[in-house]
mmCIF file of N, CA, C and O in Angstrom:
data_model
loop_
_atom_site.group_PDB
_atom_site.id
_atom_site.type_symbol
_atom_site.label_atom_id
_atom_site.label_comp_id
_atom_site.label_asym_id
_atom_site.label_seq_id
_atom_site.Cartn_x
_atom_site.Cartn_y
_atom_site.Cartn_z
ATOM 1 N N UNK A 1 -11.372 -24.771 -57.154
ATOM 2 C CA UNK A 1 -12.097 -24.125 -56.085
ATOM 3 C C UNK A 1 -12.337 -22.677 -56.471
ATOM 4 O O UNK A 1 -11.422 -21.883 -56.687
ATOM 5 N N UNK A 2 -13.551 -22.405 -56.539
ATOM 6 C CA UNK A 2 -13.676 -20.892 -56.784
ATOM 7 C C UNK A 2 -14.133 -20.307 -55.391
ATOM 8 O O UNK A 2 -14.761 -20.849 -54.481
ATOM 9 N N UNK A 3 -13.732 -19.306 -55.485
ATOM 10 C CA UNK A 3 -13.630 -17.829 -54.484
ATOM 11 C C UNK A 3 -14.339 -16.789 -54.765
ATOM 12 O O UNK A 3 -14.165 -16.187 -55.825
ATOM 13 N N UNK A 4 -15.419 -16.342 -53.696
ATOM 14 C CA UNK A 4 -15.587 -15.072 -54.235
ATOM 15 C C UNK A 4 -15.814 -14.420 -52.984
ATOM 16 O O UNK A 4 -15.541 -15.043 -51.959
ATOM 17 N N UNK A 5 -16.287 -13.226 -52.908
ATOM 18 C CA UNK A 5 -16.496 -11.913 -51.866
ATOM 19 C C UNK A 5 -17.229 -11.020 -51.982
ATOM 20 O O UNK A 5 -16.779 -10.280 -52.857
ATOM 21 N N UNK A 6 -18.398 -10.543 -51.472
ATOM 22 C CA UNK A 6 -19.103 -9.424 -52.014
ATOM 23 C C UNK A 6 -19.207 -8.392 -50.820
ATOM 24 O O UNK A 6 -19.692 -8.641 -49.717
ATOM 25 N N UNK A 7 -18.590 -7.019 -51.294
ATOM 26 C CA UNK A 7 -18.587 -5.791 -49.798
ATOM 27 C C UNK A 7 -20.040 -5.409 -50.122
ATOM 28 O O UNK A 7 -20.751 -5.042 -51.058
ATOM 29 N N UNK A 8 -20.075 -5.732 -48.694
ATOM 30 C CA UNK A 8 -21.417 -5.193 -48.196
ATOM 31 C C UNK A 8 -22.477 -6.318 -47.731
ATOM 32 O O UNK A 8 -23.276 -6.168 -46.807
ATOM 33 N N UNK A 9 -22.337 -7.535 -48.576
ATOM 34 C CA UNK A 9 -22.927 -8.779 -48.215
ATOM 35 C C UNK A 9 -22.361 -9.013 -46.418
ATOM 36 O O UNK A 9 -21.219 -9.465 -46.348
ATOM 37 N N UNK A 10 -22.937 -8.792 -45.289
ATOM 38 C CA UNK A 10 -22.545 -9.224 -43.830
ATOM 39 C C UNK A 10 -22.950 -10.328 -43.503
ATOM 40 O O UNK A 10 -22.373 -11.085 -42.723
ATOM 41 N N UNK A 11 -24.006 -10.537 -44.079
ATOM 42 C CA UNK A 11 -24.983 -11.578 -43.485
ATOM 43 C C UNK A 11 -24.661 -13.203 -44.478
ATOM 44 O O UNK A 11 -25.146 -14.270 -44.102
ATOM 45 N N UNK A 12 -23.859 -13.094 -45.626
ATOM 46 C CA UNK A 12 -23.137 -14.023 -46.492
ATOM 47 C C UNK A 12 -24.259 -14.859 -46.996
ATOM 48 O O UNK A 12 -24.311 -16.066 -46.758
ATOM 49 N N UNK A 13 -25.486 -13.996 -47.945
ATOM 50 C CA UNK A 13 -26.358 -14.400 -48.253
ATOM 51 C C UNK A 13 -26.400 -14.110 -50.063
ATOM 52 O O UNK A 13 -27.325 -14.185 -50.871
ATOM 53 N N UNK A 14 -24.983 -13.765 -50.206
ATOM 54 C CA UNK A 14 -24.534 -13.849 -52.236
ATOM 55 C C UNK A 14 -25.430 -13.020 -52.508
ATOM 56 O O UNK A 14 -25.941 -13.345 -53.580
ATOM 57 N N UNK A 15 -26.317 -11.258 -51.695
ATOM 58 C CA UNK A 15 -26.921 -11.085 -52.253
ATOM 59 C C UNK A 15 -26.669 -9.643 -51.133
ATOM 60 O O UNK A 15 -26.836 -9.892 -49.939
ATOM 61 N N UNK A 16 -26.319 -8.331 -51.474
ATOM 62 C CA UNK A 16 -26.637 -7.046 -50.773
ATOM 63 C C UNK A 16 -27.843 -6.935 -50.820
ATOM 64 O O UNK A 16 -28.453 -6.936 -51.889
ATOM 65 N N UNK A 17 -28.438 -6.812 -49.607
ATOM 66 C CA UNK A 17 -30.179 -6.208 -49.239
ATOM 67 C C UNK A 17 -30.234 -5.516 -48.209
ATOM 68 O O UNK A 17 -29.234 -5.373 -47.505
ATOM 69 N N UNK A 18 -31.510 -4.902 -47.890
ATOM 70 C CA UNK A 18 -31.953 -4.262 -46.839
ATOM 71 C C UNK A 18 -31.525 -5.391 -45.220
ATOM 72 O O UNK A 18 -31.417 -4.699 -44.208
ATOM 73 N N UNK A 19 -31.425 -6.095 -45.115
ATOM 74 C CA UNK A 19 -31.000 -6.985 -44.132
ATOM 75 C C UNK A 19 -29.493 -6.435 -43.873
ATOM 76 O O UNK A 19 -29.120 -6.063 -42.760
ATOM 77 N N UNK A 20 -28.631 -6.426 -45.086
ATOM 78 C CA UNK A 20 -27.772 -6.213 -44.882
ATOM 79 C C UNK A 20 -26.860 -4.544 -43.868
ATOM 80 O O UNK A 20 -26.075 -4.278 -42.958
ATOM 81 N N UNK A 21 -27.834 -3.849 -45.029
ATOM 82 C CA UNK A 21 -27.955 -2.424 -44.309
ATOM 83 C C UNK A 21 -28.072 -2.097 -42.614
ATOM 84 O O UNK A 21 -27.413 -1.364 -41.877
ATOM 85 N N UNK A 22 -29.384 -3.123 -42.346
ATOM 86 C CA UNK A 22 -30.084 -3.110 -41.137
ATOM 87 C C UNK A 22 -28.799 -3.620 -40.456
ATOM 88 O O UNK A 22 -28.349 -2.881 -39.580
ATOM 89 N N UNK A 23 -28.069 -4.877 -40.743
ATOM 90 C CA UNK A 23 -27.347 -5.241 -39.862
ATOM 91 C C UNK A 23 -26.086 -4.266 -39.611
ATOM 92 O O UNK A 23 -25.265 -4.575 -38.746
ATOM 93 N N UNK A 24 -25.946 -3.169 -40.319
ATOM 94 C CA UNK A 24 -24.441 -2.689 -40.317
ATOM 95 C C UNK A 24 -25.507 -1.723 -39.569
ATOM 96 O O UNK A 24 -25.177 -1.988 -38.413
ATOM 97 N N UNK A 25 -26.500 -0.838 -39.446
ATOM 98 C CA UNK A 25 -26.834 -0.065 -38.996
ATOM 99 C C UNK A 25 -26.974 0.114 -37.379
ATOM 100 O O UNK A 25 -27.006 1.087 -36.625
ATOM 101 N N UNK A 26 -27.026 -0.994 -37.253
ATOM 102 C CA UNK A 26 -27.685 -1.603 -35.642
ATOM 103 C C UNK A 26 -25.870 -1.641 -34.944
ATOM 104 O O UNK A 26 -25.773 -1.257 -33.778
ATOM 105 N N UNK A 27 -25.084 -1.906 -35.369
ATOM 106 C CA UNK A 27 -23.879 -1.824 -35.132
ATOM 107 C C UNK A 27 -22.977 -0.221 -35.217
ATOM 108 O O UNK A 27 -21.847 -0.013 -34.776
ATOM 109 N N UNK A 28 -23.755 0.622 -35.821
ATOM 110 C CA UNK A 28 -23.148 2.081 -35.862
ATOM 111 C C UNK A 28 -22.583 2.641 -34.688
ATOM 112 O O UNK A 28 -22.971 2.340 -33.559
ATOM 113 N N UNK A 29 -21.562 3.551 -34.961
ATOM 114 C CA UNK A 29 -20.838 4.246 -34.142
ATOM 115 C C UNK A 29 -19.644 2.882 -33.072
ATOM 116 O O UNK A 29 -18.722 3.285 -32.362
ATOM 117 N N UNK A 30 -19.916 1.688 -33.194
ATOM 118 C CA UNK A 30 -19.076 0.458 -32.706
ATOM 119 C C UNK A 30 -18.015 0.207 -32.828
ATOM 120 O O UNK A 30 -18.057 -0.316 -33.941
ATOM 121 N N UNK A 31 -16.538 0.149 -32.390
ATOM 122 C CA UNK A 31 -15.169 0.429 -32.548
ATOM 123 C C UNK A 31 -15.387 -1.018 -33.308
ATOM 124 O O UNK A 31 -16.322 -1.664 -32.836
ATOM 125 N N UNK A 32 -14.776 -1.560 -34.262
ATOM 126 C CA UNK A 32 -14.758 -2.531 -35.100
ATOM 127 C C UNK A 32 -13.919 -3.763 -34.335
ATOM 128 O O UNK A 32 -13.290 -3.144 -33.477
ATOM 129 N N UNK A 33 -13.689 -4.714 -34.238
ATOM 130 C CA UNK A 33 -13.560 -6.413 -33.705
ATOM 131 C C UNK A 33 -13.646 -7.151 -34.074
ATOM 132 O O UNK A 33 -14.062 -7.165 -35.233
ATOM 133 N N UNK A 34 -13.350 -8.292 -33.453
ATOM 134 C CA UNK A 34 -12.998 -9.569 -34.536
ATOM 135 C C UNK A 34 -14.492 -9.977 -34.411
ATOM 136 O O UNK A 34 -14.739 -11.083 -34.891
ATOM 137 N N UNK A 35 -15.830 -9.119 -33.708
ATOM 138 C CA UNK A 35 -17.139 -10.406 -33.658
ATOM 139 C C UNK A 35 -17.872 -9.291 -34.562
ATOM 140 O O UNK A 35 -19.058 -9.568 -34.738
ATOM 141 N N UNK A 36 -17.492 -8.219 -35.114
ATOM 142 C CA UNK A 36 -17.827 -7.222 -35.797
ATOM 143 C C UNK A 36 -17.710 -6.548 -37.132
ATOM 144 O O UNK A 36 -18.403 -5.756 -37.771
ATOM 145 N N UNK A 37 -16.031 -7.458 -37.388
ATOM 146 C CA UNK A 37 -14.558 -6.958 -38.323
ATOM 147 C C UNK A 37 -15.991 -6.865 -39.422
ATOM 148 O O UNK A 37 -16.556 -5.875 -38.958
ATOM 149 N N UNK A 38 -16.541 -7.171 -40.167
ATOM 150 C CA UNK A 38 -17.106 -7.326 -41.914
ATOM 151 C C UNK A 38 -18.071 -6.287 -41.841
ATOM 152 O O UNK A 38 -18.344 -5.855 -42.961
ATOM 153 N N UNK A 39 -18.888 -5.548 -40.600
ATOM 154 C CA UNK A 39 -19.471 -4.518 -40.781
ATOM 155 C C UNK A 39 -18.800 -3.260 -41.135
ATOM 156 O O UNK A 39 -19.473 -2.303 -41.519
ATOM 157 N N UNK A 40 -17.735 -3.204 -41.051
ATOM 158 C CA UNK A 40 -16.990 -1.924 -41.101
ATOM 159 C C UNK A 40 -16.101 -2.087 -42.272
ATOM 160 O O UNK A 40 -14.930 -2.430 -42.110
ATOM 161 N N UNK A 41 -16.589 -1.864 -43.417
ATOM 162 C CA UNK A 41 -16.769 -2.254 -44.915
ATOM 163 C C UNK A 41 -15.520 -1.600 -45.558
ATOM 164 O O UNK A 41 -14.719 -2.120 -46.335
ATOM 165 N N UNK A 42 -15.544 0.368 -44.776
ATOM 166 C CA UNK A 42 -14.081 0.887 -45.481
ATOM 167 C C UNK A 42 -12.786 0.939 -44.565
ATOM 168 O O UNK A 42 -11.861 1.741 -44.699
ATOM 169 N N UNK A 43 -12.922 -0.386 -43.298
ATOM 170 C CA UNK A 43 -11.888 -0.198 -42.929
ATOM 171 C C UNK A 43 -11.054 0.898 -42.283
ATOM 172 O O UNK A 43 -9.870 1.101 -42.551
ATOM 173 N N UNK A 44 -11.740 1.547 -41.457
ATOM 174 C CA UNK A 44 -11.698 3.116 -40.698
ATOM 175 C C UNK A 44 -11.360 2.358 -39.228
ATOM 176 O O UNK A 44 -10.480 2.846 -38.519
ATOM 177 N N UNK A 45 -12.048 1.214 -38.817
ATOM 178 C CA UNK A 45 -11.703 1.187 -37.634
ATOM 179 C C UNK A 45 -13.271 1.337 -36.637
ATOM 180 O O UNK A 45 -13.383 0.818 -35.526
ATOM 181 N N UNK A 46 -14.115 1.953 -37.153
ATOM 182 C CA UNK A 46 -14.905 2.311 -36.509
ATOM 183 C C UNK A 46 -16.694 1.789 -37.300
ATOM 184 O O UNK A 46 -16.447 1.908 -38.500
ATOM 185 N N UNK A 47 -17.794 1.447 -37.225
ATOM 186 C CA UNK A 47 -18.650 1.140 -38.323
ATOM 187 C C UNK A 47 -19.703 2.593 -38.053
ATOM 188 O O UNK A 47 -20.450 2.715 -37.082
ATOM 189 N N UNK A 48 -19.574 3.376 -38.911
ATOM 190 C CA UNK A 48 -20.224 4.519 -39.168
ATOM 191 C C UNK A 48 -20.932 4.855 -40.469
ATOM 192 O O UNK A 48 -21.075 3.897 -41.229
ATOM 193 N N UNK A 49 -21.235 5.612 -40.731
ATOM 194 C CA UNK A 49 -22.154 6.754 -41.487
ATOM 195 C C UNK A 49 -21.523 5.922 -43.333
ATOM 196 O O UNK A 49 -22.234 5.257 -44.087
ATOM 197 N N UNK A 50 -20.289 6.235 -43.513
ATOM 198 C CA UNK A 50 -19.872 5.634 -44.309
ATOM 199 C C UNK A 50 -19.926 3.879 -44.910
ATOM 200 O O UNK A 50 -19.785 3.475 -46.064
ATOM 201 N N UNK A 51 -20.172 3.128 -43.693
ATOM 202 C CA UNK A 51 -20.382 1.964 -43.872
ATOM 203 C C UNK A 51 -21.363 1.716 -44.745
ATOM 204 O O UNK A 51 -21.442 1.248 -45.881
ATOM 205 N N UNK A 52 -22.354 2.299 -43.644
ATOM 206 C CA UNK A 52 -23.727 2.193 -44.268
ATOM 207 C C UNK A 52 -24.313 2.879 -45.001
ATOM 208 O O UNK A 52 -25.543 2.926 -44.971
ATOM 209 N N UNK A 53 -23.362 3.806 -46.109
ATOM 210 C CA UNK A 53 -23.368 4.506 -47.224
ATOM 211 C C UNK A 53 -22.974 3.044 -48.107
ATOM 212 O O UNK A 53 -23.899 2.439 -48.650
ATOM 213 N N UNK A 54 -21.568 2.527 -48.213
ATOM 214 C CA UNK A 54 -21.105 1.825 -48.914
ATOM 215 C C UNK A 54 -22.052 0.668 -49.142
ATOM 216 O O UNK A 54 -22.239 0.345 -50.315
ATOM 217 N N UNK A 55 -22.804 -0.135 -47.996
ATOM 218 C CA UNK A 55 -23.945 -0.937 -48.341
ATOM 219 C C UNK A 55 -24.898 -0.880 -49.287
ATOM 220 O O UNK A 55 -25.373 -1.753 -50.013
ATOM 221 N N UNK A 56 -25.164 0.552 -49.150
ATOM 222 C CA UNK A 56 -26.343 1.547 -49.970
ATOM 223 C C UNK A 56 -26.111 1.321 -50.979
ATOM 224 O O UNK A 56 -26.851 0.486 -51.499
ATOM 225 N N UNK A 57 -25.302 1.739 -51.597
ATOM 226 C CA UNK A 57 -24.674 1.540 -53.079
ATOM 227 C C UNK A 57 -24.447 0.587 -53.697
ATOM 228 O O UNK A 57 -24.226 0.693 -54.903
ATOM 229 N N UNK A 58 -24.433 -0.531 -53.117
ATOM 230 C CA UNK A 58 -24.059 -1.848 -53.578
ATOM 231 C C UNK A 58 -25.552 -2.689 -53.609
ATOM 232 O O UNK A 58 -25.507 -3.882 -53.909
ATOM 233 N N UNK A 59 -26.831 -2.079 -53.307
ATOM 234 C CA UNK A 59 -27.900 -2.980 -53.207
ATOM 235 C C UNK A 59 -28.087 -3.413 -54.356
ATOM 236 O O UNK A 59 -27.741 -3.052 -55.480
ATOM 237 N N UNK A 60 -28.768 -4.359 -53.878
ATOM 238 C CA UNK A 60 -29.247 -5.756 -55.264
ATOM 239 C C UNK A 60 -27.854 -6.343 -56.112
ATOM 240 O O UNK A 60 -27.842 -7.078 -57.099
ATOM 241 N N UNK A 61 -26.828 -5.817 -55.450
ATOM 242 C CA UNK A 61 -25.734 -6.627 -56.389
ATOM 243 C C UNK A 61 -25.475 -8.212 -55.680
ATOM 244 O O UNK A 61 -25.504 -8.540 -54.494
ATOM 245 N N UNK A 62 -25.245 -8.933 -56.771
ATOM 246 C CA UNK A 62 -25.402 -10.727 -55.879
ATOM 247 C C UNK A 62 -23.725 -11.289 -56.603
ATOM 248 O O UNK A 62 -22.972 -10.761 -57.421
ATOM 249 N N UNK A 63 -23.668 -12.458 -55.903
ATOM 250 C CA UNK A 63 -22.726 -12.993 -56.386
ATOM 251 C C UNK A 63 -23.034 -14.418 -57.606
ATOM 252 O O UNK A 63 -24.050 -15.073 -57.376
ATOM 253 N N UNK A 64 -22.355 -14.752 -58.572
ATOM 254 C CA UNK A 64 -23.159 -15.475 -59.944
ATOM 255 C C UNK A 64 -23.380 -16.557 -58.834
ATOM 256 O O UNK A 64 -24.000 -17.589 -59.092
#
């Protein structure tokens, strides 16, 4: 069984994109939750400015 994980992928589409961004963006400033937990990427607690920095950086990276 292989495993994998990609930060920043929310939408679990093996592929960081603008979708992805959009979705962490639309969620900003949102105290983080279990219907929320994967937008909030560094684990602060909160999905902010940083999240959707960390998305940024990771575009076009996919999983093999």
């Amino acid at each position: 069984v292989s495993l994998g994980f990609l930060i920043g992928d929310v939408n679990s589409s093996r592929l960081v994109d603008s979708a992805d961004v959009a979705s962490i963006k639309t969620r900003a400033g949102q105290t983080a939750n279990m219907g929320n937990l994967q937008m909030d990427l560094n684990a602060s607690g909160v999905i902010g400015a940083a999240d959707i920095a960390a998305a940024r950086a990771r575009l076009s990276r996919t999983l093999p």
